[in-house]
């Protein structure tokens, strides 16, 4: 590593290597995300990725690239919907509901009067 160009090409090859690893992980994740593919088909794809990694990755992207994008888009939409539902559920908790729940805990003996007062103050804040 005596010259700039040695370092430059080293960085280029590291970049290409990391790009390949990201692509490989995307392909494997897509394989296991696909509900329509059989277990045997998934096994053959994985074995192919181990034996002939570059060729099989290229074939996979060409043959199943559109479905890969659709499955990823669907997963992102499902995750967003679940997150939005959780946010709505959490945000709609009224102070009265929080105080009522704290009162139930106090009546059950789970918390004491000081903890109830703290929860009540927090709900009203």
GROMACS .gro file of C-alpha atoms in nm:
model
  125
    1UNK     CA    1   0.000   0.000   0.000
    2UNK     CA    2   0.251   0.252  -0.115
    3UNK     CA    3   0.046   0.465  -0.347
    4UNK     CA    4  -0.284   0.644  -0.362
    5UNK     CA    5  -0.413   0.408  -0.630
    6UNK     CA    6  -0.350   0.103  -0.414
    7UNK     CA    7  -0.565   0.256  -0.142
    8UNK     CA    8  -0.824   0.371  -0.393
    9UNK     CA    9  -0.870   0.023  -0.541
   10UNK     CA   10  -0.875  -0.131  -0.196
   11UNK     CA   11  -1.166   0.098  -0.104
   12UNK     CA   12  -1.346   0.019  -0.430
   13UNK     CA   13  -1.318  -0.354  -0.367
   14UNK     CA   14  -1.436  -0.315  -0.006
   15UNK     CA   15  -1.735  -0.118  -0.132
   16UNK     CA   16  -1.815  -0.388  -0.389
   17UNK     CA   17  -1.780  -0.657  -0.122
   18UNK     CA   18  -2.019  -0.482   0.115
   19UNK     CA   19  -2.266  -0.421  -0.168
   20UNK     CA   20  -2.256  -0.793  -0.243
   21UNK     CA   21  -2.314  -0.882   0.123
   22UNK     CA   22  -2.612  -0.649   0.142
   23UNK     CA   23  -2.753  -0.800  -0.178
   24UNK     CA   24  -2.699  -1.152  -0.043
   25UNK     CA   25  -2.880  -1.072   0.282
   26UNK     CA   26  -3.164  -0.909   0.089
   27UNK     CA   27  -3.203  -1.221  -0.124
   28UNK     CA   28  -3.203  -1.455   0.175
   29UNK     CA   29  -3.452  -1.234   0.360
   30UNK     CA   30  -3.675  -1.226   0.053
   31UNK     CA   31  -3.658  -1.603   0.021
   32UNK     CA   32  -3.785  -1.653   0.372
   33UNK     CA   33  -4.043  -1.374   0.335
   34UNK     CA   34  -4.197  -1.540   0.028
   35UNK     CA   35  -4.500  -1.744   0.134
   36UNK     CA   36  -4.562  -1.889  -0.212
   37UNK     CA   37  -4.224  -2.061  -0.254
   38UNK     CA   38  -4.192  -2.413  -0.120
   39UNK     CA   39  -3.930  -2.516   0.130
   40UNK     CA   40  -3.746  -2.714  -0.136
   41UNK     CA   41  -3.729  -2.415  -0.369
   42UNK     CA   42  -3.592  -2.201  -0.087
   43UNK     CA   43  -3.334  -2.469  -0.004
   44UNK     CA   44  -3.221  -2.490  -0.369
   45UNK     CA   45  -3.184  -2.113  -0.391
   46UNK     CA   46  -2.977  -2.105  -0.069
   47UNK     CA   47  -2.759  -2.396  -0.186
   48UNK     CA   48  -2.712  -2.219  -0.518
   49UNK     CA   49  -2.611  -1.900  -0.337
   50UNK     CA   50  -2.347  -2.097  -0.147
   51UNK     CA   51  -2.209  -2.289  -0.448
   52UNK     CA   52  -2.228  -2.021  -0.721
   53UNK     CA   53  -2.295  -1.699  -0.529
   54UNK     CA   54  -2.252  -1.434  -0.799
   55UNK     CA   55  -2.429  -1.624  -1.077
   56UNK     CA   56  -2.724  -1.733  -0.861
   57UNK     CA   57  -2.762  -1.383  -0.714
   58UNK     CA   58  -2.776  -1.237  -1.063
   59UNK     CA   59  -3.028  -1.499  -1.176
   60UNK     CA   60  -3.240  -1.439  -0.865
   61UNK     CA   61  -3.248  -1.064  -0.922
   62UNK     CA   62  -3.344  -1.110  -1.288
   63UNK     CA   63  -3.602  -1.383  -1.229
   64UNK     CA   64  -3.762  -1.266  -0.904
   65UNK     CA   65  -3.672  -0.899  -0.875
   66UNK     CA   66  -4.023  -0.764  -0.928
   67UNK     CA   67  -4.172  -0.999  -0.670
   68UNK     CA   68  -3.888  -0.913  -0.435
   69UNK     CA   69  -3.979  -0.544  -0.453
   70UNK     CA   70  -4.350  -0.619  -0.405
   71UNK     CA   71  -4.288  -0.835  -0.098
   72UNK     CA   72  -4.063  -0.570   0.056
   73UNK     CA   73  -4.321  -0.298  -0.012
   74UNK     CA   74  -4.592  -0.514   0.144
   75UNK     CA   75  -4.382  -0.578   0.454
   76UNK     CA   76  -4.309  -0.206   0.494
   77UNK     CA   77  -4.682  -0.125   0.462
   78UNK     CA   78  -4.771  -0.389   0.723
   79UNK     CA   79  -4.507  -0.256   0.962
   80UNK     CA   80  -4.629   0.100   0.912
   81UNK     CA   81  -4.990  -0.003   0.974
   82UNK     CA   82  -4.894  -0.186   1.294
   83UNK     CA   83  -4.692   0.114   1.415
   84UNK     CA   84  -4.975   0.355   1.336
   85UNK     CA   85  -5.226   0.133   1.520
   86UNK     CA   86  -4.997   0.121   1.824
   87UNK     CA   87  -4.952   0.499   1.820
   88UNK     CA   88  -5.328   0.555   1.793
   89UNK     CA   89  -5.393   0.310   2.077
   90UNK     CA   90  -5.132   0.471   2.300
   91UNK     CA   91  -5.219   0.831   2.213
   92UNK     CA   92  -5.591   0.785   2.275
   93UNK     CA   93  -5.540   0.681   2.637
   94UNK     CA   94  -5.724   0.951   2.830
   95UNK     CA   95  -5.613   1.078   3.170
   96UNK     CA   96  -5.939   0.945   3.317
   97UNK     CA   97  -5.858   0.594   3.191
   98UNK     CA   98  -5.507   0.613   3.335
   99UNK     CA   99  -5.638   0.732   3.673
  100UNK     CA  100  -5.906   0.461   3.671
  101UNK     CA  101  -5.643   0.196   3.601
  102UNK     CA  102  -5.424   0.333   3.881
  103UNK     CA  103  -5.727   0.328   4.117
  104UNK     CA  104  -5.788  -0.038   4.028
  105UNK     CA  105  -5.425  -0.115   4.111
  106UNK     CA  106  -5.459   0.073   4.441
  107UNK     CA  107  -5.778  -0.116   4.528
  108UNK     CA  108  -5.610  -0.447   4.444
  109UNK     CA  109  -5.321  -0.361   4.676
  110UNK     CA  110  -5.060  -0.366   4.401
  111UNK     CA  111  -4.955  -0.005   4.465
  112UNK     CA  112  -4.973   0.217   4.773
  113UNK     CA  113  -5.127   0.562   4.814
  114UNK     CA  114  -4.802   0.745   4.729
  115UNK     CA  115  -4.762   0.554   4.402
  116UNK     CA  116  -5.128   0.621   4.320
  117UNK     CA  117  -5.075   0.994   4.377
  118UNK     CA  118  -4.767   0.988   4.153
  119UNK     CA  119  -4.955   0.806   3.874
  120UNK     CA  120  -5.248   1.045   3.907
  121UNK     CA  121  -5.017   1.348   3.886
  122UNK     CA  122  -4.845   1.200   3.583
  123UNK     CA  123  -5.179   1.136   3.409
  124UNK     CA  124  -5.295   1.490   3.473
  125UNK     CA  125  -4.968   1.648   3.361
   0.00000   0.00000   0.00000
